[in-house]
């Protein structure tokens, strides 16, 4: 048995021995400290879920965005409410109802922007159409006016069928009427009703001469009340809207739906999916880690001791976070995951060395002292090097990761102290069983064959490693970073699906670039240059709020007003039996008239739409004859159809009459509700630049942003922030990784006092990093804002495992290194980390899932580098040393 012979070993041996002898007092003291820490955490630890503060304000693109926020704060921290309906009338009516509800709850929704519902836009909307469009609407209105006037006098299905009969007759006699859109619209409405669905006829589409689409949308932008002290800052606001939706008429049955997306909703769903994913994968990880710990330690009691030490260390680290930082952010909250993954390694290495020494049959007090002396120095070096790896993130501009570095770096030192203090004390009550005198790796028989092969195949392994390094050097530069924040979220979340759908229409993309201009001259110059870019679809500014040719348009609108004339609607009759008979009679006359028309006018331009109308009318008549025995059923069908065809007409005419009162206006006379969105209180003009491509694609995003930045370097907006933040994060991690590597090298040189052993300890880390990068390219796994956090964990695991192997080979003359308890400890500590973090792969949050996949790949490669390549390097070193001797 080896005895401590250095001052360092003696210190750690006395430390472990003392905590074992005074176990009760040590446990009580730590329990009191833990209880105090829990109270301190509960009273003082906050949660900051505001993602905008993750990067330093000194970064140029953040400074540009802050400047923009100060000018146009109404576009920050918003919900985008997307209202869908089958017709323009229905979507506008639904949006108005929702707008009224939101304004009645101003305390929860302090700012609401429903621009298409503003009175100014409703009065002057026709001025934004082209002269050709207004001419078409005028012609369409002239054709439809008699129809509308007759229906207004008697808004019944019988009257409607009679008017269609007269229209067909007019076409038969040679009159020129554009009624194809009317016939097609009526046909579609009848077909839908016969199928048991409602597809209301859009009179607004008919009167404007447009083909009725299957879906119409309106948008309301809301700034909800946010509480960043809560994990779900917008939970109350989102739940209020969802709960009110059914009462406001939103439901799949009506075809009128409400979806919630936007910056705040996306963040809400991301946190929700991340937390649910963490819970699900956490349960899986707990079960798998417990199984691995039991297989490794072969003792429930000892496994409990490890869990207790982890919990105590975790609480003490959280207490430090409360004291040093005061809050957790969405990145630093990962310190718990990192702590468990690395902290369990220290416990396993200590216990396995203790188990190995118990075979000497010496008293446990002496044995645990020797175990502390043997592994204490290695554990300290591991803790220091891993802490350095985390501390390297402190000077970066990525504030979220800097706080993670402070917390997790100190957490590694706390884990070392807890392992050397609490774990020996707990061994007095939960002792690890004595290992059998057979091979200490008897539980690893399947692995032993691989390790034995590695021990006999030094040349083959080193040759294969060289080839793999050359291939990885060629492949690794192709690693990419995914700047798209949507790709980290749950792809099935409503906010994500809706946002992706909106991105498919670049001309209205919610992701567009914003630019500030300090005067109109600059604004006009920027607009002209930006319009010339192939990456740009449209450029919008306050200049676009004042339409051209207003005088000519006003004259056309006046003609429309004279054509429409005064129209008022009467109340329909409620005599159901009489109404039913009249409707059926009118239906039969209309069918007969259409048949006559088609026989006489075989080449008429309206034949296609008239035949479609005849088909739907014939099916309606057949359905009425089929249910002829049930007057009530037929009456319900006809009333429903009457509602589908005529219910939207009064509102359409009312909106049209309001729009016919349009008057010319200038930029100076724009209402503040409009102008404030484009001209700020501090005299800045806003320019919105929309992409020509779907910038959900990373390459398209980069092209769009870089092209605009060439003209406007201070441009901001989500596309700029995503790209620049991604590059800032990559730069931060490269800088931090470089600092960490330098710090680890210096620490290893100071502690090991050997350049050769320092290089040997670093070799697995560097090789694992290179091979992991190559695998990321092969598996098409890009870095993103979430999985890049896995790097310090891989750094810590890689350096810890190789250090234990190097320390064991250097300090003891055990040539059968791969069959030692050190190799067993390395295997099980890596395995616990692997199954723990590999479970993240099953998270619904794509960022977390990608982190789980990256860690699974990286830790597996690290294990191979430590247990296969490093022993081959050590053996080569021994052979080289013996040759020199």
Short mmCIF file of N, CA and C in Angstrom, two decimals, residues 72 74-75 115 512 514 517 523 539-545 670 672-680 684-690:
data_model
loop_
_atom_site.label_atom_id
_atom_site.label_comp_id
_atom_site.label_asym_id
_atom_site.label_seq_id
_atom_site.Cartn_x
_atom_site.Cartn_y
_atom_site.Cartn_z
N UNK A 72 -38.72 54.17 -30.59
CA UNK A 72 -39.95 53.46 -30.94
C UNK A 72 -40.15 52.29 -29.98
N UNK A 74 -42.75 51.16 -28.72
CA UNK A 74 -43.99 50.42 -28.88
C UNK A 74 -43.80 49.07 -29.58
N UNK A 75 -42.64 48.88 -30.19
CA UNK A 75 -42.41 47.63 -30.91
C UNK A 75 -41.58 46.62 -30.10
N UNK A 115 -54.00 49.05 -36.11
CA UNK A 115 -53.98 50.14 -37.08
C UNK A 115 -55.08 50.01 -38.13
N UNK A 512 -37.99 41.88 -39.97
CA UNK A 512 -37.48 42.85 -40.94
C UNK A 512 -36.52 43.79 -40.22
N UNK A 514 -34.91 47.44 -39.13
CA UNK A 514 -35.32 48.81 -38.82
C UNK A 514 -34.12 49.73 -38.90
N UNK A 517 -33.52 57.41 -39.38
CA UNK A 517 -33.00 58.55 -40.15
C UNK A 517 -33.35 59.83 -39.40
N UNK A 523 -33.67 60.11 -45.16
CA UNK A 523 -34.65 59.04 -45.31
C UNK A 523 -34.85 58.70 -46.80
N UNK A 539 -39.43 48.69 -49.05
CA UNK A 539 -38.94 49.62 -48.03
C UNK A 539 -40.11 50.55 -47.67
N UNK A 540 -40.43 50.62 -46.39
CA UNK A 540 -41.61 51.38 -45.95
C UNK A 540 -41.17 52.47 -44.97
N UNK A 541 -41.76 53.67 -45.13
CA UNK A 541 -41.48 54.78 -44.22
C UNK A 541 -42.72 55.66 -44.12
N UNK A 542 -42.59 56.76 -43.42
CA UNK A 542 -43.72 57.68 -43.26
C UNK A 542 -44.17 58.26 -44.61
N UNK A 543 -43.26 58.29 -45.57
CA UNK A 543 -43.61 58.80 -46.89
C UNK A 543 -44.68 57.94 -47.57
N UNK A 544 -44.73 56.66 -47.21
CA UNK A 544 -45.69 55.76 -47.82
C UNK A 544 -47.08 55.88 -47.19
N UNK A 545 -47.21 56.66 -46.11
CA UNK A 545 -48.50 56.86 -45.47
C UNK A 545 -49.32 57.94 -46.17
N UNK A 670 -51.61 63.80 -40.66
CA UNK A 670 -51.75 62.41 -40.23
C UNK A 670 -52.04 62.35 -38.74
N UNK A 672 -51.81 61.21 -34.92
CA UNK A 672 -50.64 60.76 -34.17
C UNK A 672 -50.61 59.24 -34.04
N UNK A 673 -51.80 58.62 -33.98
CA UNK A 673 -51.86 57.16 -33.88
C UNK A 673 -51.15 56.50 -35.05
N UNK A 674 -51.10 57.18 -36.20
CA UNK A 674 -50.39 56.67 -37.36
C UNK A 674 -48.95 57.16 -37.39
N UNK A 675 -48.79 58.47 -37.32
CA UNK A 675 -47.46 59.06 -37.51
C UNK A 675 -46.48 58.64 -36.43
N UNK A 676 -46.95 58.38 -35.20
CA UNK A 676 -46.04 58.04 -34.11
C UNK A 676 -45.32 56.72 -34.34
N UNK A 677 -45.84 55.91 -35.26
CA UNK A 677 -45.17 54.65 -35.58
C UNK A 677 -44.02 54.85 -36.56
N UNK A 678 -43.94 56.03 -37.13
CA UNK A 678 -42.91 56.28 -38.14
C UNK A 678 -42.09 57.54 -37.86
N UNK A 679 -42.55 58.38 -36.96
CA UNK A 679 -41.81 59.59 -36.59
C UNK A 679 -41.86 59.70 -35.07
N UNK A 680 -40.68 59.64 -34.44
CA UNK A 680 -40.62 59.51 -32.99
C UNK A 680 -40.66 60.85 -32.28
N UNK A 684 -36.76 61.22 -34.85
CA UNK A 684 -36.17 60.21 -35.73
C UNK A 684 -37.27 59.62 -36.61
N UNK A 685 -36.90 59.36 -37.87
CA UNK A 685 -37.81 58.71 -38.80
C UNK A 685 -37.46 57.21 -38.87
N UNK A 686 -38.46 56.40 -38.90
CA UNK A 686 -38.26 54.95 -38.94
C UNK A 686 -38.41 54.44 -40.37
N UNK A 687 -37.48 53.56 -40.77
CA UNK A 687 -37.53 52.92 -42.08
C UNK A 687 -37.57 51.41 -41.85
N UNK A 688 -38.57 50.73 -42.41
CA UNK A 688 -38.67 49.27 -42.30
C UNK A 688 -38.28 48.65 -43.62
N UNK A 689 -37.36 47.69 -43.56
CA UNK A 689 -36.84 47.05 -44.76
C UNK A 689 -37.22 45.57 -44.73
N UNK A 690 -37.96 45.13 -45.76
CA UNK A 690 -38.46 43.76 -45.82
C UNK A 690 -37.63 42.93 -46.80
#
